[in-house]
Amino acid sequence: MFAQCADPASLEGLAWLMCYLTSGKHMLFYASFGTVLLLLAITAPIALLFGFGGALASRSRIAPLRWFGKLYTSMVRGVPDIIFFLFVPIALDQGLEWLRHQVLCDTDAPVRQGNDFVVCAAAKLPLSSSPPWVHDVYGFTLAVVAFSVVFGAFAANVLHGAMQAVPRAQLETAEAFGMSPRQVSRRVLIPQMWTYAVPGLSNLWMILIKATPLLFLLGVEDIVYWARELGGTKTSAFTYPHPDWRLYYFLAILVFYLLMTWVSERILGRLTRRLSAGQATMGGEALRKGPA
Amino acid sequence: MKKLILTAAVLAFGMGMASAQTIRLGTEGAYPPYNFINDSGEVDGFERELGDEMCRRAELDCAWVTTDWDSIIPNLVSGNYDTIMAGMSITPEREQVIAFTQNYLPPVPSAYIGLSEEVELEGGIVAAQTGTIHAGHVAQTGATLLEYATPDETIAAVRNGEADAALADKDFLAPFVAESGGELVWVGEDVVLGEGIGVGLRQSDTELRETLDGVITAMKEDGSLNAMIRKWFGEEAQTYE
């Protein structure tokens, strides 16, 4: 990074630390914070969408759709997250490669040969010859899918409950105005349910933030991976030898997560206030009366 | 530069390049000097240099991949990469699941470290990395085995007193002992485990195995492998005749 960092062995104190903290490996560590934030930014809307679909499906009047919605929420909610995180990416990866194998390969060789899962070179996903970033993006995408499916199921349950909580009288009024069931859903039910959904959804958001270290399980090099890697004892085989510093690295991660949840809590608190305005709930009533 | 060469190659061989396969080399990246991630964030070490040289001689396109030690064999058999070069000793148990080339490192001694030389090895608590020949050996000696996911954590366990001793390859432990300022010492006798370290491959990948076997034989004969071993493990390291 800096010119004086060319020979770290000659440095001491603050200068050494500056060079150490700007080494290539640390840059990867800092970038992994971006990976975590990106995961949150992509997963949250997709999971909400899954949840919305799941909630609407489990309220549907079409029986198979309703069964599907119920099955999705109860199955995913009933399986431990970690098992799901281990299962989904592997199953998805091998399933896709198997499909590509059937289409793209002209061999009769079975996919399973003894212990090995073998597909022809053209069916590999991503191709062996693709650059490393393609492999990274692919792994990251599988992680997003796994997170979205799991958190979507929980969101579906929250949204389903919120839809049930909208006072029947409001829907009846809409019907009395001559709105069709579809219009009632779109104009009254969905806008009104958010005030009931936000507490549950904000819980889910907090859990999602705290679940991001599971990325490490999926082989994505996230902040936990780098903290462990950087913190371990480094002998003189490395440019910057140091004793076991894992404590400090994990402390930094701890602060990061506390900050994330603290900021989220404040934003969600504001959102709850805004959505409560004009509602026939305790929160709405308190807002109407103003500060006592 | 690399791109330039690649473009030139594509122009020279027409579309022949499109079918050229990239071999992905899997490693752990946490076992210096065998393999580690250096301060610029790249895979480095004896196996990096050896792997690159083998690929150069066999005219293969190679890329390095790091993975957890725990899942290094499952990821190989499910095809995430094509070889394992991670200080993995050849053992009959592993040969039931994956194939190995001939060894590129002769069977090297493993050693115990502890905070004092009087540590009880037979009845004490000994730390080792999970899924290694060392963990297997400790389990057989009658000592209580403490398993850790990374080799680094086994040394940390000795330092903070959770374990009485740790067992690992001597070449890995040597710099830790030398640089601990007398805190860590060798305990007991060295033990020789396994049949040397080889390249791990899928059992169905016979073609790649033959290629790499041939390269290793050639490197043993012309002395370049011995030179590499001396460079990374010191002048006294065990080499091939």
Short mmCIF file of C-alpha atoms in Angstrom, two decimals:
data_model
loop_
_atom_site.label_atom_id
_atom_site.label_comp_id
_atom_site.label_asym_id
_atom_site.label_seq_id
_atom_site.Cartn_x
_atom_site.Cartn_y
_atom_site.Cartn_z
CA MET A 1 0.00 0.00 0.00
CA PHE A 2 2.51 2.61 1.22
CA ALA A 3 6.10 2.82 0.00
CA GLN A 4 7.61 2.35 3.46
CA CYS A 5 5.75 -0.95 3.82
CA ALA A 6 8.15 -2.68 1.42
CA ASP A 7 10.26 -3.93 4.34
CA PRO A 8 7.97 -4.47 7.35
CA ALA A 9 10.71 -6.16 9.41
CA SER A 10 12.44 -2.78 9.81
CA LEU A 11 9.30 -1.05 11.07
CA GLU A 12 8.13 -0.64 14.62
CA GLY A 13 5.12 0.52 16.58
CA LEU A 14 2.53 2.59 14.81
CA ALA A 15 4.22 2.47 11.40
CA TRP A 16 4.27 -1.33 11.57
CA LEU A 17 0.62 -1.41 12.58
CA MET A 18 -0.35 0.93 9.75
CA CYS A 19 1.35 -1.30 7.22
CA TYR A 20 -0.07 -4.42 8.86
CA LEU A 21 -3.63 -3.12 8.77
CA THR A 22 -3.34 -2.17 5.10
CA SER A 23 -1.86 -5.46 3.87
CA GLY A 24 -3.56 -7.22 0.97
CA LYS A 25 -5.05 -9.76 3.32
CA HIS A 26 -6.62 -7.05 5.46
CA MET A 27 -8.11 -5.47 2.37
CA LEU A 28 -9.87 -8.78 1.74
CA PHE A 29 -11.04 -8.71 5.36
CA TYR A 30 -12.50 -5.22 4.94
CA ALA A 31 -14.11 -6.23 1.65
CA SER A 32 -15.81 -9.15 3.40
CA PHE A 33 -17.79 -6.66 5.50
CA GLY A 34 -19.18 -5.51 2.16
CA THR A 35 -20.06 -9.12 1.35
CA VAL A 36 -22.11 -9.36 4.54
CA LEU A 37 -23.89 -6.06 3.88
CA LEU A 38 -24.54 -7.09 0.28
CA LEU A 39 -26.00 -10.38 1.46
CA LEU A 40 -28.35 -8.52 3.80
CA ALA A 41 -29.32 -6.02 1.11
CA ILE A 42 -30.14 -8.74 -1.42
CA THR A 43 -31.60 -11.37 0.90
CA ALA A 44 -34.02 -9.15 2.81
CA PRO A 45 -36.18 -8.07 -0.18
CA ILE A 46 -36.11 -11.55 -1.73
CA ALA A 47 -37.09 -13.19 1.56
CA LEU A 48 -39.89 -10.66 1.96
CA LEU A 49 -41.08 -11.51 -1.53
CA PHE A 50 -40.97 -15.24 -0.74
CA GLY A 51 -42.85 -14.51 2.46
CA PHE A 52 -45.45 -12.48 0.65
CA GLY A 53 -45.95 -15.25 -1.88
CA GLY A 54 -46.11 -17.86 0.87
CA ALA A 55 -48.64 -15.85 2.89
CA LEU A 56 -50.88 -15.21 -0.13
CA ALA A 57 -50.60 -18.87 -1.17
CA SER A 58 -51.60 -20.17 2.24
CA ARG A 59 -54.69 -17.86 2.17
CA SER A 60 -55.57 -18.82 -1.38
CA ARG A 61 -58.96 -20.29 -2.24
CA ILE A 62 -57.28 -22.68 -4.69
CA ALA A 63 -56.56 -25.81 -2.65
CA PRO A 64 -53.23 -26.97 -4.19
CA LEU A 65 -51.79 -23.47 -3.88
CA ARG A 66 -52.92 -23.34 -0.26
CA TRP A 67 -51.32 -26.73 0.43
CA PHE A 68 -48.12 -25.56 -1.14
CA GLY A 69 -48.05 -22.41 1.01
CA LYS A 70 -48.73 -24.36 4.20
CA LEU A 71 -46.19 -27.04 3.34
CA TYR A 72 -43.50 -24.45 2.58
CA THR A 73 -43.93 -22.54 5.83
CA SER A 74 -44.29 -25.54 8.11
CA MET A 75 -41.53 -27.57 6.50
CA VAL A 76 -38.87 -24.89 6.44
CA ARG A 77 -39.82 -23.62 9.88
CA GLY A 78 -39.61 -27.14 11.26
CA VAL A 79 -36.08 -27.91 10.08
CA PRO A 80 -33.04 -26.50 11.92
CA ASP A 81 -31.51 -23.61 9.96
CA ILE A 82 -28.06 -25.13 9.87
CA ILE A 83 -29.30 -28.36 8.32
CA PHE A 84 -31.10 -26.32 5.70
CA PHE A 85 -28.01 -24.22 5.01
CA LEU A 86 -25.94 -27.35 4.56
CA PHE A 87 -28.57 -29.08 2.45
CA VAL A 88 -29.89 -26.43 0.05
CA PRO A 89 -26.63 -25.28 -1.59
CA ILE A 90 -25.33 -28.83 -2.09
CA ALA A 91 -28.64 -30.13 -3.39
CA LEU A 92 -29.07 -27.12 -5.65
CA ASP A 93 -25.53 -27.33 -6.99
CA GLN A 94 -25.64 -31.05 -7.70
CA GLY A 95 -29.19 -30.85 -9.05
CA LEU A 96 -28.26 -28.14 -11.54
CA GLU A 97 -25.09 -29.94 -12.59
CA TRP A 98 -27.05 -33.16 -13.06
CA LEU A 99 -29.56 -31.37 -15.29
CA ARG A 100 -26.79 -29.80 -17.35
CA HIS A 101 -25.11 -33.19 -17.56
CA GLN A 102 -28.25 -34.71 -19.11
CA VAL A 103 -28.49 -31.91 -21.67
CA LEU A 104 -24.91 -30.94 -22.48
CA CYS A 105 -22.91 -34.16 -22.21
CA ASP A 106 -22.97 -36.90 -24.79
CA THR A 107 -21.68 -39.68 -22.55
CA ASP A 108 -23.57 -42.51 -20.91
CA ALA A 109 -21.26 -42.41 -17.91
CA PRO A 110 -23.27 -42.30 -14.69
CA VAL A 111 -23.08 -39.17 -12.56
CA ARG A 112 -22.29 -41.18 -9.46
CA GLN A 113 -19.17 -43.29 -9.79
CA GLY A 114 -18.35 -44.88 -6.45
CA ASN A 115 -17.75 -41.99 -4.08
CA ASP A 116 -17.48 -39.47 -6.87
CA PHE A 117 -20.00 -37.08 -8.31
CA VAL A 118 -18.77 -36.66 -11.87
CA VAL A 119 -20.24 -34.53 -14.63
CA CYS A 120 -18.50 -33.75 -17.90
CA ALA A 121 -16.46 -30.56 -18.18
CA ALA A 122 -19.17 -28.70 -20.10
CA ALA A 123 -21.76 -29.36 -17.38
CA LYS A 124 -19.71 -27.98 -14.51
CA LEU A 125 -21.27 -25.06 -12.74
CA PRO A 126 -19.49 -22.74 -12.92
CA LEU A 127 -17.10 -24.01 -15.60
CA SER A 128 -13.68 -24.93 -14.24
CA SER A 129 -12.14 -22.46 -16.62
CA SER A 130 -14.18 -19.49 -15.42
CA PRO A 131 -12.30 -16.86 -13.43
CA PRO A 132 -12.35 -17.00 -9.60
CA TRP A 133 -14.89 -14.19 -9.25
CA VAL A 134 -17.47 -16.27 -11.13
CA HIS A 135 -17.00 -19.03 -8.56
CA ASP A 136 -17.36 -16.50 -5.77
CA VAL A 137 -20.55 -15.03 -7.23
CA TYR A 138 -21.96 -18.51 -7.73
CA GLY A 139 -21.27 -19.51 -4.12
CA PHE A 140 -22.72 -16.23 -2.93
CA THR A 141 -25.87 -16.75 -5.02
CA LEU A 142 -26.41 -20.19 -3.51
CA ALA A 143 -26.09 -18.60 -0.08
CA VAL A 144 -28.66 -15.93 -0.99
CA VAL A 145 -31.09 -18.64 -2.12
CA ALA A 146 -30.62 -20.63 1.09
CA PHE A 147 -31.10 -17.58 3.30
CA SER A 148 -34.12 -16.37 1.29
CA VAL A 149 -35.90 -19.72 1.45
CA VAL A 150 -35.43 -20.01 5.21
CA PHE A 151 -36.27 -16.43 6.11
CA GLY A 152 -39.05 -16.33 3.52
CA ALA A 153 -40.85 -19.11 5.39
CA PHE A 154 -40.70 -17.16 8.64
CA ALA A 155 -41.78 -13.98 6.89
CA ALA A 156 -44.70 -15.86 5.32
CA ASN A 157 -45.90 -16.81 8.76
CA VAL A 158 -45.56 -13.26 10.07
CA LEU A 159 -47.40 -11.78 7.09
CA HIS A 160 -50.09 -14.45 7.25
CA GLY A 161 -50.68 -13.54 10.90
CA ALA A 162 -50.68 -9.82 10.08
CA MET A 163 -53.29 -10.33 7.37
CA GLN A 164 -55.50 -12.19 9.85
CA ALA A 165 -55.06 -9.34 12.34
CA VAL A 166 -56.55 -6.62 10.11
CA PRO A 167 -59.97 -5.88 11.69
CA ARG A 168 -62.75 -7.66 9.86
CA ALA A 169 -64.85 -4.47 10.05
CA GLN A 170 -62.45 -2.64 7.73
CA LEU A 171 -62.70 -5.36 5.11
CA GLU A 172 -66.46 -5.48 5.47
CA THR A 173 -66.66 -1.73 4.88
CA ALA A 174 -64.64 -2.14 1.70
CA GLU A 175 -66.96 -4.89 0.57
CA ALA A 176 -69.94 -2.67 1.32
CA PHE A 177 -68.45 -0.12 -1.08
CA GLY A 178 -68.74 -2.80 -3.72
CA MET A 179 -65.07 -3.76 -4.04
CA SER A 180 -64.26 -7.19 -5.40
CA PRO A 181 -62.21 -9.58 -3.20
CA ARG A 182 -59.14 -8.70 -5.22
CA GLN A 183 -59.68 -4.98 -4.71
CA VAL A 184 -60.26 -5.49 -0.98
CA SER A 185 -56.91 -7.28 -0.74
CA ARG A 186 -55.03 -4.71 -2.73
CA ARG A 187 -56.57 -1.53 -1.38
CA VAL A 188 -57.30 -2.36 2.24
CA LEU A 189 -55.87 -5.65 3.47
CA ILE A 190 -52.29 -5.28 2.25
CA PRO A 191 -51.79 -1.59 3.12
CA GLN A 192 -53.35 -2.10 6.53
CA MET A 193 -51.47 -5.26 7.52
CA TRP A 194 -48.01 -3.64 7.69
CA THR A 195 -48.59 -2.13 11.10
CA TYR A 196 -49.21 -5.63 12.43
CA ALA A 197 -46.36 -7.17 10.45
CA VAL A 198 -43.56 -4.77 11.35
CA PRO A 199 -42.80 -6.07 14.87
CA GLY A 200 -42.51 -9.63 13.56
CA LEU A 201 -40.54 -8.59 10.49
CA SER A 202 -38.14 -6.46 12.50
CA ASN A 203 -37.47 -9.49 14.68
CA LEU A 204 -36.67 -11.47 11.56
CA TRP A 205 -34.34 -8.74 10.31
CA MET A 206 -32.41 -8.86 13.57
CA ILE A 207 -32.16 -12.64 13.36
CA LEU A 208 -31.04 -12.36 9.72
CA ILE A 209 -28.24 -9.97 10.69
CA LYS A 210 -27.08 -12.34 13.36
CA ALA A 211 -27.36 -15.35 11.07
CA THR A 212 -24.91 -13.95 8.49
CA PRO A 213 -21.89 -15.70 10.07
CA LEU A 214 -23.48 -18.89 8.72
CA LEU A 215 -22.01 -17.74 5.39
CA PHE A 216 -18.80 -19.23 6.70
CA LEU A 217 -20.50 -22.65 6.77
CA LEU A 218 -21.37 -22.25 3.10
CA GLY A 219 -17.74 -21.69 2.16
CA VAL A 220 -18.14 -17.97 1.47
CA GLU A 221 -15.12 -16.14 2.85
CA ASP A 222 -16.93 -13.81 5.21
CA ILE A 223 -15.76 -11.72 8.16
CA VAL A 224 -15.61 -14.71 10.52
CA TYR A 225 -13.36 -16.62 8.14
CA TRP A 226 -10.96 -13.71 7.77
CA ALA A 227 -10.99 -12.89 11.48
CA ARG A 228 -9.94 -16.43 12.31
CA GLU A 229 -7.41 -16.50 9.50
CA LEU A 230 -5.85 -13.13 10.36
CA GLY A 231 -6.00 -13.57 14.12
CA GLY A 232 -4.16 -16.89 14.29
CA THR A 233 -0.55 -16.98 15.41
CA LYS A 234 1.76 -15.95 12.60
CA THR A 235 5.34 -17.21 12.55
CA SER A 236 8.14 -15.58 10.62
CA ALA A 237 6.97 -17.41 7.49
CA PHE A 238 4.69 -14.39 7.18
CA THR A 239 5.63 -10.79 6.48
CA TYR A 240 3.91 -9.61 9.66
CA PRO A 241 4.55 -12.16 12.43
CA HIS A 242 2.41 -11.78 15.54
CA PRO A 243 1.04 -13.91 18.41
CA ASP A 244 -2.55 -15.12 18.72
CA TRP A 245 -4.70 -12.03 18.09
CA ARG A 246 -8.03 -13.74 17.46
CA LEU A 247 -9.49 -12.04 20.52
CA TYR A 248 -9.08 -8.58 18.98
CA TYR A 249 -10.44 -9.61 15.62
CA PHE A 250 -13.50 -11.23 17.12
CA LEU A 251 -13.96 -8.13 19.28
CA ALA A 252 -14.04 -6.01 16.11
CA ILE A 253 -16.71 -8.28 14.63
CA LEU A 254 -18.69 -8.08 17.85
CA VAL A 255 -18.67 -4.29 17.66
CA PHE A 256 -19.71 -4.44 14.00
CA TYR A 257 -22.73 -6.60 14.77
CA LEU A 258 -23.73 -4.48 17.76
CA LEU A 259 -23.58 -1.39 15.56
CA MET A 260 -25.64 -3.05 12.86
CA THR A 261 -28.39 -4.10 15.25
CA TRP A 262 -28.34 -0.74 17.06
CA VAL A 263 -28.82 1.21 13.82
CA SER A 264 -31.51 -1.23 12.68
CA GLU A 265 -33.41 -0.87 15.94
CA ARG A 266 -33.55 2.90 15.59
CA ILE A 267 -34.71 2.79 11.98
CA LEU A 268 -37.32 0.13 12.68
CA GLY A 269 -38.58 2.11 15.69
CA ARG A 270 -39.25 5.07 13.43
CA LEU A 271 -40.95 2.89 10.86
CA THR A 272 -43.25 1.43 13.51
CA ARG A 273 -44.25 4.95 14.61
CA ARG A 274 -45.00 6.02 11.08
CA LEU A 275 -47.10 2.97 10.31
CA SER A 276 -49.04 3.31 13.57
CA ALA A 277 -50.32 6.78 12.66
CA GLY A 278 -54.08 6.76 12.34
CA GLN A 279 -54.39 3.08 13.25
CA ALA A 280 -56.96 1.76 15.71
CA THR A 281 -54.17 0.23 17.81
CA MET A 282 -52.55 1.21 21.11
CA GLY A 283 -49.61 2.68 19.21
CA GLY A 284 -51.90 4.68 16.91
CA GLU A 285 -53.95 5.90 19.87
CA ALA A 286 -50.83 7.06 21.68
CA LEU A 287 -49.74 9.03 18.60
CA ARG A 288 -53.18 10.62 18.27
CA LYS A 289 -53.16 11.87 21.84
CA GLY A 290 -49.67 13.25 21.42
CA PRO A 291 -47.03 13.42 24.13
CA ALA A 292 -48.71 13.48 27.52
CA MET B 1 0.24 -9.84 -18.99
CA LYS B 2 -1.55 -13.12 -18.34
CA LYS B 3 -4.42 -11.92 -20.49
CA LEU B 4 -2.02 -11.04 -23.26
CA ILE B 5 -0.52 -14.51 -23.26
CA LEU B 6 -3.97 -16.04 -23.17
CA THR B 7 -5.15 -13.94 -26.09
CA ALA B 8 -2.05 -14.83 -28.05
CA ALA B 9 -2.61 -18.49 -27.29
CA VAL B 10 -6.22 -18.30 -28.43
CA LEU B 11 -5.13 -16.64 -31.67
CA ALA B 12 -2.42 -19.24 -32.18
CA PHE B 13 -4.52 -22.32 -31.60
CA GLY B 14 -7.82 -21.04 -32.91
CA MET B 15 -10.75 -22.21 -30.87
CA GLY B 16 -8.79 -25.17 -29.55
CA MET B 17 -8.39 -23.25 -26.31
CA ALA B 18 -12.09 -23.40 -25.64
CA SER B 19 -11.85 -27.07 -24.75
CA ALA B 20 -8.64 -26.71 -22.72
CA GLN B 21 -9.52 -27.59 -19.16
CA THR B 22 -8.60 -25.73 -16.04
CA ILE B 23 -7.48 -27.88 -13.16
CA ARG B 24 -8.61 -26.50 -9.83
CA LEU B 25 -6.20 -27.23 -7.00
CA GLY B 26 -7.79 -27.39 -3.57
CA THR B 27 -5.82 -26.58 -0.43
CA GLU B 28 -6.44 -25.53 3.16
CA GLY B 29 -4.29 -22.41 3.39
CA ALA B 30 -3.64 -22.73 7.11
CA TYR B 31 -0.61 -25.01 7.41
CA PRO B 32 2.65 -23.14 6.91
CA PRO B 33 5.07 -23.90 5.38
CA TYR B 34 3.08 -26.49 3.40
CA ASN B 35 0.35 -24.10 2.37
CA PHE B 36 -0.81 -20.80 3.79
CA ILE B 37 -2.41 -17.54 2.77
CA ASN B 38 0.32 -14.90 2.65
CA ASP B 39 -0.04 -11.28 3.61
CA SER B 40 -1.25 -10.24 0.20
CA GLY B 41 -4.08 -12.75 0.49
CA GLU B 42 -2.74 -15.35 -1.93
CA VAL B 43 -2.06 -19.05 -1.48
CA ASP B 44 1.64 -19.51 -0.78
CA GLY B 45 4.03 -22.16 0.50
CA PHE B 46 5.77 -25.35 -0.58
CA GLU B 47 2.67 -26.83 -2.17
CA ARG B 48 1.87 -23.65 -4.08
CA GLU B 49 5.31 -23.65 -5.66
CA LEU B 50 5.23 -27.39 -6.33
CA GLY B 51 1.69 -27.30 -7.73
CA ASP B 52 2.49 -24.41 -10.06
CA GLU B 53 5.61 -26.19 -11.27
CA MET B 54 3.71 -29.43 -11.85
CA CYS B 55 1.07 -27.58 -13.85
CA ARG B 56 3.76 -25.84 -15.89
CA ARG B 57 5.43 -29.14 -16.76
CA ALA B 58 2.17 -30.91 -17.55
CA GLU B 59 1.00 -27.86 -19.54
CA LEU B 60 -2.19 -27.58 -17.51
CA ASP B 61 -4.09 -24.43 -16.66
CA CYS B 62 -4.32 -24.32 -12.89
CA ALA B 63 -6.23 -22.27 -10.33
CA TRP B 64 -5.98 -22.44 -6.53
CA VAL B 65 -8.99 -22.84 -4.28
CA THR B 66 -9.03 -22.78 -0.48
CA THR B 67 -11.48 -24.69 1.65
CA ASP B 68 -11.94 -25.82 5.23
CA TRP B 69 -9.96 -28.91 6.20
CA ASP B 70 -13.16 -30.51 7.49
CA SER B 71 -14.85 -30.52 4.09
CA ILE B 72 -11.76 -30.86 1.91
CA ILE B 73 -12.47 -34.48 0.86
CA PRO B 74 -16.27 -34.09 0.39
CA ASN B 75 -15.68 -31.03 -1.80
CA LEU B 76 -13.21 -32.98 -3.93
CA VAL B 77 -15.50 -35.93 -4.57
CA SER B 78 -18.44 -33.67 -5.36
CA GLY B 79 -16.32 -31.94 -7.99
CA ASN B 80 -15.75 -28.44 -6.59
CA TYR B 81 -12.06 -28.84 -7.41
CA ASP B 82 -9.89 -31.54 -8.94
CA THR B 83 -6.96 -32.15 -6.61
CA ILE B 84 -6.02 -31.81 -2.97
CA MET B 85 -2.54 -30.52 -2.14
CA ALA B 86 -2.83 -29.73 1.53
CA GLY B 87 -0.15 -31.68 3.38
CA MET B 88 -2.43 -34.69 3.24
CA SER B 89 -0.72 -37.95 4.15
CA ILE B 90 -1.52 -41.07 2.19
CA THR B 91 -3.36 -43.51 4.46
CA PRO B 92 -5.35 -46.69 3.73
CA GLU B 93 -8.49 -45.08 5.21
CA ARG B 94 -8.33 -42.12 2.85
CA GLU B 95 -7.52 -44.38 -0.09
CA GLN B 96 -10.93 -45.97 0.32
CA VAL B 97 -12.53 -42.64 -0.56
CA ILE B 98 -10.06 -40.86 -2.84
CA ALA B 99 -7.01 -41.74 -4.94
CA PHE B 100 -3.48 -40.48 -4.38
CA THR B 101 -0.49 -39.97 -6.63
CA GLN B 102 2.87 -41.23 -5.40
CA ASN B 103 4.12 -39.13 -2.51
CA TYR B 104 5.84 -35.79 -3.17
CA LEU B 105 7.12 -35.65 0.40
CA PRO B 106 8.59 -38.71 2.12
CA PRO B 107 6.98 -39.79 5.42
CA VAL B 108 8.01 -36.97 7.74
CA PRO B 109 8.22 -37.15 11.52
CA SER B 110 5.39 -35.80 13.64
CA ALA B 111 6.12 -34.40 17.07
CA TYR B 112 4.47 -33.42 20.32
CA ILE B 113 4.79 -29.97 21.82
CA GLY B 114 3.91 -28.88 25.34
CA LEU B 115 4.68 -26.25 27.94
CA SER B 116 7.16 -28.51 29.72
CA GLU B 117 9.07 -31.66 28.86
CA GLU B 118 7.53 -33.67 31.70
CA VAL B 119 4.05 -33.74 30.20
CA GLU B 120 2.30 -37.09 30.43
CA LEU B 121 1.56 -38.13 26.85
CA GLU B 122 -0.13 -41.48 27.45
CA GLY B 123 -2.69 -40.39 30.03
CA GLY B 124 -2.84 -36.66 29.33
CA ILE B 125 -4.95 -34.47 27.09
CA VAL B 126 -3.52 -34.09 23.59
CA ALA B 127 -4.81 -31.66 20.94
CA ALA B 128 -4.78 -32.44 17.21
CA GLN B 129 -6.53 -31.18 14.11
CA THR B 130 -9.71 -33.09 13.38
CA GLY B 131 -9.60 -35.69 10.63
CA THR B 132 -5.81 -35.94 10.50
CA ILE B 133 -3.44 -38.88 10.97
CA HIS B 134 -2.36 -37.12 14.17
CA ALA B 135 -5.86 -37.23 15.62
CA GLY B 136 -6.02 -40.91 14.70
CA HIS B 137 -2.69 -41.59 16.36
CA VAL B 138 -3.60 -39.78 19.59
CA ALA B 139 -6.83 -41.76 19.82
CA GLN B 140 -4.78 -44.98 19.69
CA THR B 141 -2.26 -44.00 22.36
CA GLY B 142 -4.84 -43.87 25.12
CA ALA B 143 -4.51 -40.13 25.66
CA THR B 144 -7.64 -37.97 25.73
CA LEU B 145 -8.01 -36.46 22.27
CA LEU B 146 -9.07 -32.83 21.86
CA GLU B 147 -9.92 -32.04 18.25
CA TYR B 148 -9.79 -28.61 16.63
CA ALA B 149 -10.82 -27.39 13.20
CA THR B 150 -7.51 -25.68 12.39
CA PRO B 151 -3.93 -26.61 13.32
CA ASP B 152 -3.42 -23.13 14.72
CA GLU B 153 -6.07 -23.72 17.36
CA THR B 154 -4.27 -26.85 18.63
CA ILE B 155 -1.24 -24.70 19.50
CA ALA B 156 -3.46 -22.08 21.13
CA ALA B 157 -4.98 -24.88 23.24
CA VAL B 158 -1.54 -25.85 24.54
CA ARG B 159 -0.66 -22.23 25.27
CA ASN B 160 -3.77 -21.56 27.34
CA GLY B 161 -3.61 -24.88 29.17
CA GLU B 162 -6.65 -26.59 27.68
CA ALA B 163 -4.42 -29.36 26.37
CA ASP B 164 -1.22 -30.79 27.85
CA ALA B 165 0.33 -31.32 24.43
CA ALA B 166 -0.39 -31.03 20.71
CA LEU B 167 0.61 -33.42 17.94
CA ALA B 168 1.29 -32.27 14.37
CA ASP B 169 3.87 -32.50 11.60
CA LYS B 170 7.24 -31.46 12.97
CA ASP B 171 7.91 -29.10 10.08
CA PHE B 172 4.73 -27.21 10.87
CA LEU B 173 5.46 -26.95 14.60
CA ALA B 174 9.18 -26.10 14.36
CA PRO B 175 8.81 -22.33 13.75
CA PHE B 176 6.27 -22.03 16.56
CA VAL B 177 8.67 -23.71 19.00
CA ALA B 178 11.66 -21.72 17.77
CA GLU B 179 9.86 -18.37 18.04
CA SER B 180 8.03 -18.96 21.32
CA GLY B 181 11.05 -17.86 23.38
CA GLY B 182 11.20 -21.11 25.34
CA GLU B 183 7.49 -21.23 26.15
CA LEU B 184 6.82 -24.21 23.89
CA VAL B 185 9.11 -27.25 24.01
CA TRP B 186 9.29 -30.61 22.25
CA VAL B 187 7.86 -33.47 24.29
CA GLY B 188 8.72 -37.15 24.00
CA GLU B 189 9.87 -38.94 20.88
CA ASP B 190 9.02 -38.12 17.29
CA VAL B 191 6.63 -40.49 15.58
CA VAL B 192 6.47 -41.32 11.88
CA LEU B 193 2.93 -41.64 10.58
CA GLY B 194 1.41 -42.27 7.16
CA GLU B 195 3.02 -43.09 3.84
CA GLY B 196 4.16 -39.62 2.89
CA ILE B 197 2.21 -36.75 1.39
CA GLY B 198 0.65 -37.11 -2.05
CA VAL B 199 -1.79 -35.32 -4.33
CA GLY B 200 -5.38 -36.38 -3.60
CA LEU B 201 -7.65 -37.00 -6.59
CA ARG B 202 -11.07 -38.41 -7.38
CA GLN B 203 -10.87 -42.17 -7.94
CA SER B 204 -12.49 -41.74 -11.34
CA ASP B 205 -9.85 -39.23 -12.46
CA THR B 206 -7.26 -41.78 -13.61
CA GLU B 207 -5.96 -39.67 -16.49
CA LEU B 208 -5.00 -36.71 -14.31
CA ARG B 209 -3.47 -39.08 -11.79
CA GLU B 210 -1.17 -40.60 -14.40
CA THR B 211 -0.14 -37.17 -15.66
CA LEU B 212 0.75 -35.89 -12.20
CA ASP B 213 2.45 -39.16 -11.27
CA GLY B 214 4.66 -38.78 -14.31
CA VAL B 215 5.56 -35.20 -13.43
CA ILE B 216 6.42 -36.13 -9.83
CA THR B 217 8.64 -38.97 -11.04
CA ALA B 218 10.44 -36.58 -13.39
CA MET B 219 10.88 -34.00 -10.63
CA LYS B 220 12.26 -36.63 -8.28
CA GLU B 221 14.75 -37.77 -10.91
CA ASP B 222 16.11 -34.36 -11.90
CA GLY B 223 16.45 -33.22 -8.29
CA SER B 224 14.16 -30.21 -8.60
CA LEU B 225 11.76 -31.65 -6.01
CA ASN B 226 14.61 -32.10 -3.51
CA ALA B 227 15.71 -28.52 -4.08
CA MET B 228 12.19 -27.31 -3.40
CA ILE B 229 11.94 -29.38 -0.21
CA ARG B 230 15.23 -27.93 1.05
CA LYS B 231 14.06 -24.41 0.23
CA TRP B 232 10.89 -24.67 2.31
CA PHE B 233 11.83 -27.16 5.06
CA GLY B 234 15.52 -26.43 5.59
CA GLU B 235 18.76 -28.20 4.73
CA GLU B 236 18.18 -31.10 7.13
CA ALA B 237 14.80 -31.98 5.65
CA GLN B 238 14.28 -35.51 4.44
CA THR B 239 14.69 -35.70 0.68
CA TYR B 240 14.50 -38.38 -2.01
CA GLU B 241 17.56 -40.48 -2.89
#
